[in-house]
Tab-separated table of C-alpha atoms in Angstrom:
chain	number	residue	atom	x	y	z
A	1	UNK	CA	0.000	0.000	0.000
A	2	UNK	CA	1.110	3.664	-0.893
A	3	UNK	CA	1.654	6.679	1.464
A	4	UNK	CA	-1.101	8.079	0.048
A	5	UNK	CA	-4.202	5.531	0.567
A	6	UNK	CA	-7.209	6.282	2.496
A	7	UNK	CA	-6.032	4.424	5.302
A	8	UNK	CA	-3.119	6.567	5.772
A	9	UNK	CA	-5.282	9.684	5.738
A	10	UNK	CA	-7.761	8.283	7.870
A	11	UNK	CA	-5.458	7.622	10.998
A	12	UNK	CA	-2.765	11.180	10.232
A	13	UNK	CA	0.461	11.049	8.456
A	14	UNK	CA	2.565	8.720	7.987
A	15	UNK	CA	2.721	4.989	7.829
A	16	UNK	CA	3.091	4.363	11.614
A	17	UNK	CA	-0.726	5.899	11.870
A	18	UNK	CA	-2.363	3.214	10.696
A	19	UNK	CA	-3.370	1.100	14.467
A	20	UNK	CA	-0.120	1.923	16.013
A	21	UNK	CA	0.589	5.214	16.959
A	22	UNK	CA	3.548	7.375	17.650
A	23	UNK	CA	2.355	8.131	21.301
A	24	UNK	CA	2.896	11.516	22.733
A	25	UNK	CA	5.334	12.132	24.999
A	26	UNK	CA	4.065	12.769	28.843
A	27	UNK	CA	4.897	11.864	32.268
A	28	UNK	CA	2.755	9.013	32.368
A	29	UNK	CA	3.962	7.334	28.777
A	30	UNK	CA	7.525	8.347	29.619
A	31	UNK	CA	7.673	6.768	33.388
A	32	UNK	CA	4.990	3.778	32.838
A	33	UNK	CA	3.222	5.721	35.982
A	34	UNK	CA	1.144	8.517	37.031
A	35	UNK	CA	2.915	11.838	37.382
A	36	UNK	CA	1.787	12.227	40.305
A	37	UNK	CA	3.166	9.138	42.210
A	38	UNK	CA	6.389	10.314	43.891
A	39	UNK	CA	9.463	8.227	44.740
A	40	UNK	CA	8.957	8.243	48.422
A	41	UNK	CA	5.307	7.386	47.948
A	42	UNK	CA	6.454	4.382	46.288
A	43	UNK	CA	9.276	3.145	49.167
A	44	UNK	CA	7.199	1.031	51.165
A	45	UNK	CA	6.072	-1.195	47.584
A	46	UNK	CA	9.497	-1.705	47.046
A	47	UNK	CA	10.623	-2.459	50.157
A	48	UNK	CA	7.381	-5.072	49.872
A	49	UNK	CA	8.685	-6.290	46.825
A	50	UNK	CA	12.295	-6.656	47.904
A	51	UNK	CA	11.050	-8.491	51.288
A	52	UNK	CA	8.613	-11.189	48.840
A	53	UNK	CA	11.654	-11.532	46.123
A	54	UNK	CA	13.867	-13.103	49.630
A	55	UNK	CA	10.718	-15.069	50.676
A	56	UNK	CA	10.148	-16.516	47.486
A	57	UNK	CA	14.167	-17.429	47.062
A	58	UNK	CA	14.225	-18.328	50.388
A	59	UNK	CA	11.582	-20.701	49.864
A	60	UNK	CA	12.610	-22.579	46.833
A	61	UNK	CA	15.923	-22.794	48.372
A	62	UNK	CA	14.316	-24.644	51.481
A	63	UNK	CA	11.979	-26.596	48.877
A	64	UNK	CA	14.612	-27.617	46.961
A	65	UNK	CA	16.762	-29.190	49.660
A	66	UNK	CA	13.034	-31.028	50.822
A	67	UNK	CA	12.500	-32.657	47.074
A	68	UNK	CA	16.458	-33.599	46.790
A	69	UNK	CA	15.967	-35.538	50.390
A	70	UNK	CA	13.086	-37.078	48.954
A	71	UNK	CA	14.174	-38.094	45.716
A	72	UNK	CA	18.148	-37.500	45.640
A	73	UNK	CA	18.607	-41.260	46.602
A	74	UNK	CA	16.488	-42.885	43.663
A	75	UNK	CA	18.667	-40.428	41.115
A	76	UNK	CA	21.726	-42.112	42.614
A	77	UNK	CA	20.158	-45.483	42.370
A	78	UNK	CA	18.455	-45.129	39.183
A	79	UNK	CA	20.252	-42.730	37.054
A	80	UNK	CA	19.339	-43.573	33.208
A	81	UNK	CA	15.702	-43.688	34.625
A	82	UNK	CA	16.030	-40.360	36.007
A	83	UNK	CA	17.550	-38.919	32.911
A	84	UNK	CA	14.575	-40.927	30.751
A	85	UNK	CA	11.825	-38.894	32.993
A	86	UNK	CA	13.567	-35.720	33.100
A	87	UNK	CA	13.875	-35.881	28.858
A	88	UNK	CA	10.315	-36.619	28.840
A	89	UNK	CA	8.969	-33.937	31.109
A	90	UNK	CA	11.359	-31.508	29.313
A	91	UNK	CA	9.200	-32.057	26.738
A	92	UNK	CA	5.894	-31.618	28.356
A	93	UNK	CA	7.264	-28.528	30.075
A	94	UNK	CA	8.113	-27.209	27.088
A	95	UNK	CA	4.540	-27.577	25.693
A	96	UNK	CA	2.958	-26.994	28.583
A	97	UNK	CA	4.865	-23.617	28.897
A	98	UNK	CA	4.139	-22.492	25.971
A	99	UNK	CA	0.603	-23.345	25.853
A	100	UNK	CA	-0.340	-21.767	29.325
A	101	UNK	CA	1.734	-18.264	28.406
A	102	UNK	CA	-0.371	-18.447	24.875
A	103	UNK	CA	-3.754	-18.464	27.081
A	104	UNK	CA	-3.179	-15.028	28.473
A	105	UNK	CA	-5.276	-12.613	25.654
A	106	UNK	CA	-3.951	-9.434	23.959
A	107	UNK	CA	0.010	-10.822	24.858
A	108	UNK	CA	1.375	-13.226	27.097
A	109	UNK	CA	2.974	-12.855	30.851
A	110	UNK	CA	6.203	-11.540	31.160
A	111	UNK	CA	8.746	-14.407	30.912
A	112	UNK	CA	10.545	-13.958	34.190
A	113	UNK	CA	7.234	-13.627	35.645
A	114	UNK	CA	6.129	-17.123	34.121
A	115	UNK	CA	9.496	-18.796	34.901
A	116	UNK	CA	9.164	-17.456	38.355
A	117	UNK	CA	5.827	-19.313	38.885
A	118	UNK	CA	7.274	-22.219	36.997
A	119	UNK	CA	10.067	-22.257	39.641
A	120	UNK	CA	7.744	-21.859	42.893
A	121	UNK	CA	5.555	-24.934	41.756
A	122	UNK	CA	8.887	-27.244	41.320
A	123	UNK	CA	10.629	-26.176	43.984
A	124	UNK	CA	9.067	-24.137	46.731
A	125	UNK	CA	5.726	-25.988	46.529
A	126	UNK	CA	6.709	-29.572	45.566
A	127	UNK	CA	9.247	-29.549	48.632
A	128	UNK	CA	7.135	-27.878	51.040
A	129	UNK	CA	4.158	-30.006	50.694
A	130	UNK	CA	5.859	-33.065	50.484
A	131	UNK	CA	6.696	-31.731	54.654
A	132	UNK	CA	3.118	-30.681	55.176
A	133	UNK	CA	1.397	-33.704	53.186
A	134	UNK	CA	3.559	-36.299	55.539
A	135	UNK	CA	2.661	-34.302	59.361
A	136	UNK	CA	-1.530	-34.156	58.215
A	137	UNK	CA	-1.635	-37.958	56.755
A	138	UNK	CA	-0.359	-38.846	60.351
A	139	UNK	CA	-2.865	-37.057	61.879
A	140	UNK	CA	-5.541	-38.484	59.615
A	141	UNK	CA	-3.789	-42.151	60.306
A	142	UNK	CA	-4.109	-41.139	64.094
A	143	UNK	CA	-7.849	-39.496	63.694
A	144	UNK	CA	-9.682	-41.845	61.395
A	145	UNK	CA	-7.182	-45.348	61.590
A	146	UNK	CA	-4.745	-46.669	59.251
A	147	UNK	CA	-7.194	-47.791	56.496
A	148	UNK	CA	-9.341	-44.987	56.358
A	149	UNK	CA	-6.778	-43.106	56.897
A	150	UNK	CA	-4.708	-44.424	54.192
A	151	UNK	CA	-7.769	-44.524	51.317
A	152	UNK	CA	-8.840	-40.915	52.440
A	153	UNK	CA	-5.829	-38.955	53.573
A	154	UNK	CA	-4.388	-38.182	49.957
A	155	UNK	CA	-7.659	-36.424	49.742
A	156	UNK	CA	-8.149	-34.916	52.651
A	157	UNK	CA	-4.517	-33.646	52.727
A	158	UNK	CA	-3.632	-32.307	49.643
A	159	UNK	CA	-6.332	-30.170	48.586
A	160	UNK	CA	-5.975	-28.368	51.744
A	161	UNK	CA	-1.751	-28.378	52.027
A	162	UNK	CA	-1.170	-28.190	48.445
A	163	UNK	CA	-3.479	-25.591	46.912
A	164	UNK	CA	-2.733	-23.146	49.702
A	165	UNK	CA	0.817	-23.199	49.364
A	166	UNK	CA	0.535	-23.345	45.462
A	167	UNK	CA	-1.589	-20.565	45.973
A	168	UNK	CA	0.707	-18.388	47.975
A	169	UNK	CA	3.547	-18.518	45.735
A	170	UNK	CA	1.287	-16.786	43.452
A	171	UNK	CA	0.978	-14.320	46.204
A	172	UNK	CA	4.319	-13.628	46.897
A	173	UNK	CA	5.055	-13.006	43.065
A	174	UNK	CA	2.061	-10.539	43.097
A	175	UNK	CA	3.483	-8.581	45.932
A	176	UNK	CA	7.168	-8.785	44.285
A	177	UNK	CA	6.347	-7.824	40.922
A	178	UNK	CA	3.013	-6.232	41.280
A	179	UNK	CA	2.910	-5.083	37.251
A	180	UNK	CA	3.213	-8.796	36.553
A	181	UNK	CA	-0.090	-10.076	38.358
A	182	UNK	CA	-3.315	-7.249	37.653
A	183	UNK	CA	-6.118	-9.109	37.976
A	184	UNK	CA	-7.839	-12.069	38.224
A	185	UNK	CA	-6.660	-13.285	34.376
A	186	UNK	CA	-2.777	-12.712	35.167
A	187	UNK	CA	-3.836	-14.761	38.427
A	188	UNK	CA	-5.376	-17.655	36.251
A	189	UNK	CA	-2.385	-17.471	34.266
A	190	UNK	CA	0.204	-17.485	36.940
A	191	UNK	CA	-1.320	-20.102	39.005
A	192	UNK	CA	-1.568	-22.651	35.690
A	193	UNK	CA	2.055	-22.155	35.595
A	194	UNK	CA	2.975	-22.407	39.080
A	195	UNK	CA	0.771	-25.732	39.125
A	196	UNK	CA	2.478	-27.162	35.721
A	197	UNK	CA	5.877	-26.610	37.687
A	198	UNK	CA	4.083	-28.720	40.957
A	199	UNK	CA	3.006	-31.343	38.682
A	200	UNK	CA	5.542	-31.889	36.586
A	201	UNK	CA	8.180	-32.306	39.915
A	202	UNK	CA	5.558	-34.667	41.270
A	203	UNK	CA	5.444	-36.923	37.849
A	204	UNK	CA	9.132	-36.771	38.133
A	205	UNK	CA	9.426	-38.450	41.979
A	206	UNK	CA	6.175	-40.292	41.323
A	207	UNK	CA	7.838	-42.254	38.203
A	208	UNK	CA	10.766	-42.692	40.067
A	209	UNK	CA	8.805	-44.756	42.951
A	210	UNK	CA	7.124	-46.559	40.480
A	211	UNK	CA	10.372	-48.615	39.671
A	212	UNK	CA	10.735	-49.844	43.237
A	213	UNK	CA	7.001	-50.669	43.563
A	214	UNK	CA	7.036	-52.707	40.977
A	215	UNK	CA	10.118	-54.850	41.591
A	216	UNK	CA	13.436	-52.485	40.293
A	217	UNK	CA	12.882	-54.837	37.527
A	218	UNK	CA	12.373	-53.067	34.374
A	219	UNK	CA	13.234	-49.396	35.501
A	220	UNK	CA	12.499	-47.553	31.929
A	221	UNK	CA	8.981	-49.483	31.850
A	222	UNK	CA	7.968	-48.449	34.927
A	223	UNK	CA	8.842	-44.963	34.418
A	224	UNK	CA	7.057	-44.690	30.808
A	225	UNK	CA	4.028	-46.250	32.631
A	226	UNK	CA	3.781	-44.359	35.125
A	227	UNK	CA	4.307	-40.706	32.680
A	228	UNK	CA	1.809	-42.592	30.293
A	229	UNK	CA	-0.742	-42.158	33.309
A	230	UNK	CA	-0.109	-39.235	34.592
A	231	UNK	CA	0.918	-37.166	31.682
A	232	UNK	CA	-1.171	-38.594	29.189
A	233	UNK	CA	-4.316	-39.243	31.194
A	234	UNK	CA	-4.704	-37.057	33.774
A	235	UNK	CA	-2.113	-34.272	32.923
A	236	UNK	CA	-4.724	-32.391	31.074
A	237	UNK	CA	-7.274	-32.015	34.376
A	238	UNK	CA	-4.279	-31.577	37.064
A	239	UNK	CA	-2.311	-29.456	38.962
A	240	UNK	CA	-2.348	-26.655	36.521
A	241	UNK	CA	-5.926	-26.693	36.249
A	242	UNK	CA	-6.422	-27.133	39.930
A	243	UNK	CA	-3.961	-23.878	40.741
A	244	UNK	CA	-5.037	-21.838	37.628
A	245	UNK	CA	-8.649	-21.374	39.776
A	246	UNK	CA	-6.527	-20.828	42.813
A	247	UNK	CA	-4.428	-18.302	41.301
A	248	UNK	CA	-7.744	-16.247	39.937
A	249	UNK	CA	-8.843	-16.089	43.448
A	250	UNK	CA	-5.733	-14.244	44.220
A	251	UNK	CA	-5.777	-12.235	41.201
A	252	UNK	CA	-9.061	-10.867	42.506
A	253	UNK	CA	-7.431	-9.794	45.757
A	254	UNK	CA	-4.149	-8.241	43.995
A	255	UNK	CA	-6.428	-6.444	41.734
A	256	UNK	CA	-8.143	-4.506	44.804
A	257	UNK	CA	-4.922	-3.531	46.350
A	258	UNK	CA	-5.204	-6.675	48.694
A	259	UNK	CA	-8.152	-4.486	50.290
A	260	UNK	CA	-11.500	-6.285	48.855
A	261	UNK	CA	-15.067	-5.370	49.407
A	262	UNK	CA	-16.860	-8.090	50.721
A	263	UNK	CA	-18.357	-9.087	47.329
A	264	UNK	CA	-14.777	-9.355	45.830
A	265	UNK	CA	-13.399	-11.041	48.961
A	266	UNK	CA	-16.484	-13.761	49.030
A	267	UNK	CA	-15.641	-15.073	45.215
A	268	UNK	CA	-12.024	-15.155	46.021
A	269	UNK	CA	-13.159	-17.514	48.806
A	270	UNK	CA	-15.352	-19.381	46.644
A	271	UNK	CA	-12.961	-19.574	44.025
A	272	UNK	CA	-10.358	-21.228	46.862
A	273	UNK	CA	-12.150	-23.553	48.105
A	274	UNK	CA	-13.702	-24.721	44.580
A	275	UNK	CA	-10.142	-24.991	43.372
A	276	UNK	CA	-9.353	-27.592	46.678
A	277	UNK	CA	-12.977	-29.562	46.383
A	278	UNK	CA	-11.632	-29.983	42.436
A	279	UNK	CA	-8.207	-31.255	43.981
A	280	UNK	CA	-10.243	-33.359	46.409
A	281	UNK	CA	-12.393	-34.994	43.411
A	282	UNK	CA	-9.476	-35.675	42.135
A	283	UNK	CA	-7.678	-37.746	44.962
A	284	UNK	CA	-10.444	-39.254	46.292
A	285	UNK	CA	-10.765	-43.351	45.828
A	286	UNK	CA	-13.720	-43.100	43.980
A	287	UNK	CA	-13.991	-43.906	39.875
A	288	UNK	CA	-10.544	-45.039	40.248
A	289	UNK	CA	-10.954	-47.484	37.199
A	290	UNK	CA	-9.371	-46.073	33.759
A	291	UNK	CA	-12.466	-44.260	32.873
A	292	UNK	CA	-13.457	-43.287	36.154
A	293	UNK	CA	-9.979	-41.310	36.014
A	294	UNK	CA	-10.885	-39.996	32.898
A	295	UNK	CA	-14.154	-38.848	34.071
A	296	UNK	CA	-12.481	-37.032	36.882
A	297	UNK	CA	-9.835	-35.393	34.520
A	298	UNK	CA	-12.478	-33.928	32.507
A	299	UNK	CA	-14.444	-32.327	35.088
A	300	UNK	CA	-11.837	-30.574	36.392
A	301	UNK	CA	-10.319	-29.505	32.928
A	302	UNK	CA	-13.420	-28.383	32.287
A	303	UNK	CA	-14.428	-26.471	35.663
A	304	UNK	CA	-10.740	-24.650	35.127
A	305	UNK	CA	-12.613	-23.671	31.597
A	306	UNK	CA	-15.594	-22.423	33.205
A	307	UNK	CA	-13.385	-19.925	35.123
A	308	UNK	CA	-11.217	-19.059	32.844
A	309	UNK	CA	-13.225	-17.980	29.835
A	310	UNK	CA	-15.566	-15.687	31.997
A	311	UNK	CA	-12.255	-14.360	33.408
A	312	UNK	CA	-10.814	-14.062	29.700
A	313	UNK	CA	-14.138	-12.479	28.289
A	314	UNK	CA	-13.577	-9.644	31.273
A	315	UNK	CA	-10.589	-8.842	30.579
A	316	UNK	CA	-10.533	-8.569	26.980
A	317	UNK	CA	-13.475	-5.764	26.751
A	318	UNK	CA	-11.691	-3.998	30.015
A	319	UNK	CA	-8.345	-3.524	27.902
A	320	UNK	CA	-10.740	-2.533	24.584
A	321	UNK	CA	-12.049	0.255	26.404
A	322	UNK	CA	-8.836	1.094	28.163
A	323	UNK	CA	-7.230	0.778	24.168
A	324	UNK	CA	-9.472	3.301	23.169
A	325	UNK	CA	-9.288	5.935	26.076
A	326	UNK	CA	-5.050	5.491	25.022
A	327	UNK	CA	-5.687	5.677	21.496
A	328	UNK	CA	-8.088	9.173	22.068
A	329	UNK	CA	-4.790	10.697	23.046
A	330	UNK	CA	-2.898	9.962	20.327
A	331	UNK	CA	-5.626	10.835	17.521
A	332	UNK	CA	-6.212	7.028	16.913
A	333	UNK	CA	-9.512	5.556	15.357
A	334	UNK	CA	-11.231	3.621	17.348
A	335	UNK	CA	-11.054	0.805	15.820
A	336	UNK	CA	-7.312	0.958	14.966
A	337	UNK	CA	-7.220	1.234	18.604
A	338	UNK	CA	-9.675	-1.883	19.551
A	339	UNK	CA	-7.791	-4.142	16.623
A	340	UNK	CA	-4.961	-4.093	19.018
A	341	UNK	CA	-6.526	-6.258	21.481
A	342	UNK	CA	-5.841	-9.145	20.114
A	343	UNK	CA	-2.655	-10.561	17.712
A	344	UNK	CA	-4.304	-11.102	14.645
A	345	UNK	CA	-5.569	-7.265	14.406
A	346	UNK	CA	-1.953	-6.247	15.787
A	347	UNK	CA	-1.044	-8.403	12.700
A	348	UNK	CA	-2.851	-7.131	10.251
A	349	UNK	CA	-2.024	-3.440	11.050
A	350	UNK	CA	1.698	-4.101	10.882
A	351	UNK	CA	0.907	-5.442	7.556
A	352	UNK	CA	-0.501	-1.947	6.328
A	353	UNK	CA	3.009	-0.758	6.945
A	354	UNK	CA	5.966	-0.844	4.690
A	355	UNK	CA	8.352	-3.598	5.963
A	356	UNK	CA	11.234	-1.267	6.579
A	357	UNK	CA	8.657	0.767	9.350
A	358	UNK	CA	7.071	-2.466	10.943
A	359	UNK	CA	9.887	-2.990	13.571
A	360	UNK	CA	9.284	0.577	14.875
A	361	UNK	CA	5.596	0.310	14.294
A	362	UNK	CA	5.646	-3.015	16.932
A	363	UNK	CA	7.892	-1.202	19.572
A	364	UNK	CA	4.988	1.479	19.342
A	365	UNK	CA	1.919	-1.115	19.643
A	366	UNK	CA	3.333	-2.792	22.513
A	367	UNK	CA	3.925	0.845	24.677
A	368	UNK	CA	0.471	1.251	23.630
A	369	UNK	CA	-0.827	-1.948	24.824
A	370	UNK	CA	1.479	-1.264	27.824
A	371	UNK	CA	-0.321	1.964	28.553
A	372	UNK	CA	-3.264	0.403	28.751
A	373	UNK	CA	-2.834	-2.560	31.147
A	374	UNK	CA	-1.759	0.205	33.138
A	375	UNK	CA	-5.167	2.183	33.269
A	376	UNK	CA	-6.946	-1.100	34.115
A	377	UNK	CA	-5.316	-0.738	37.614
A	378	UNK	CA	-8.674	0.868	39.067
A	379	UNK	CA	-8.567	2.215	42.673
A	380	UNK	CA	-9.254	-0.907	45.350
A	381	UNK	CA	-12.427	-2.547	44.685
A	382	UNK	CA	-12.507	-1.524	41.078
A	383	UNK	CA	-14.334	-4.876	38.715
A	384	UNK	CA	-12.162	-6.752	37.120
């Protein structure tokens, strides 16, 4: 297309008007904050943020040390098994990563934000519950006896020890790097990830196990068995699912300043405990046949679904509007400024641009689309 087409006109001169404009310069575009926000305003959120970044390193360190006491003598013992699980779980992380940052609309998370959550569900949250998860099965043992104790405790435990301190990992990111978790759709987001990291450490020491329970005898069949089943059957309805509801709850609470109205704080309840009953569904030793699994799999893939597309749906026309209050100020069409919202529009108006302008024209979309995550962060109780 020319310089001079009717789309060029229609948006002002030059071929970085047409959906991504050359912003004007002004405190807020230049700093990525309001003007009006002063440094020493901001100390105590940084000291928060420096004070969660030592928790949460702290933390992995200590969960770290947990999983290697756990599992460090069946590496040892079983090497070329270990190495066979960790190739195939590279691979499902890989997928799984990429999947789970592709969910996120308009662009995905940040990637040290996502790695971040990747690293608390391996590390912090595997090795921690696997501490928690052995004190409350002994009180269940103790409470209810051994065999009731021993079919119910893996649901009675985990739900309640492993969602909460899934879920607070998701926390402590949100109060370390606060422009990384908005609302309740960065919280869905987050929490997948965090979970994906829990589950795929638990496949890993779960496969492991399997070789001794069944004999030591044929080490690389036990592991592919055991990944078969919980990769391939219930990986899709899991942790990630399981922690993705957790982590909108939270994303409701981060996106009211941590200071919700009682109807925000009553569905981030809700959403908590729905995300533990799904984890309890899920352990308990009921449909345990091959398509009883299944079964359970599917309903809590799909109850994830059910939050997230609500969530998604929310946050999409939020960012629309927020797209078109941004692109008012630069003399942007409205709908040049709503095609941003989503990749293929941001697509197609790159294409309206001659190829040598299209690497300038993207820096410009994404301060744009920058700007205006940043004016969804209402004052405290603002929707989502």
């Amino acid at each position: 297309m020319n310089r001079a087409s009717p789309e060029r006109r229609s948006t002002g001169a030059g071929p970085e008007r047409a959906g991504v404009p050359r912003p004007r310069r002004s405190a807020r575009h230049a700093t990525g904050r309001d003007p009006g926000l002063r440094g020493p305003g901001r100390r105590p959120e940084v000291t928060a943020s420096l004070a969660a970044a030592a928790v949460f390193a702290l933390l992995c360190a200590a969960g770290t040390v947990s999983t290697a006491v756990r599992a460090g003598g069946l590496v040892r013992v079983f090497p070329v098994e270990a190495l066979l699980a960790a190739a195939v779980l590279a691979a499902v992380l890989a997928a799984g990563y990429w999947a789970l940052r592709r969910i996120r609309p308009v662009r995905p998370p940040g990637a040290a934000a996502a790695a971040a959550a990747l690293l608390w569900g391996a590390a912090a949250a595997t090795g921690l519950a696997l501490i928690a998860n052995a004190a409350l099965l002994s009180v269940w043992n103790s409470v209810l006896g051994v065999p009731a104790g021993t079919s119910w405790g893996p649901s009675l435990t985990a739900p309640v020890n492993e969602e909460l301190i899934k879920a607070a990992g998701v926390v402590i990111l949100a109060v370390a790097a606060p422009s990384a978790l908005r609302g309740p759709m960065d919280g869905f987001v987050l929490g997948a990830l965090a979970g994906l990291g829990f589950q795929l450490a638990e496949n890993a020491i779960y496969a492991l196990e399997t070789i001794v329970m069944q004999g030591a005898t044929a080490g690389g069949a036990s592991v592919l068995g055991s990944l078969a089943l919980r990769v391939g059957l219930t990986g899709a309805g899991s942790h990630w699912a399981m922690t993705a509801v957790a982590g909108t709850a939270v994303g409701l609470l981060a996106a009211a300043r941590w200071r919700p109205g009682p109807r925000r704080a009553w569905a981030a309840g809700l959403l908590m405990l729905f995300a533990m009953a799904l984890h309890a569904l899920f352990n308990a030793p009921v449909l345990v046949s091959l398509p009883g699994t299944a079964a359970k799999t599917a309903a809590v893939f799909t109850a994830a679904l059910l939050v997230y597309l609500p969530v998604r749906a929310a946050y999409r026309r939020r960012l629309r509007n927020a797209l078109e209050a941004e692109g008012q100020a630069v003399d942007l069409r409205r709908s040049d400024a709503r095609e941003l919202a989503t990749r293929h529009g941001r697509r197609n108006a790159l294409q309206r641009i001659p190829a040598p302008d299209r690497p300038a024209a993207a820096r410009r979309q994404l301060r744009l689309l920058k700007a205006a995550e940043r004016r969804l962060d209402g004052p405290p109780g603002a929707p989502e």
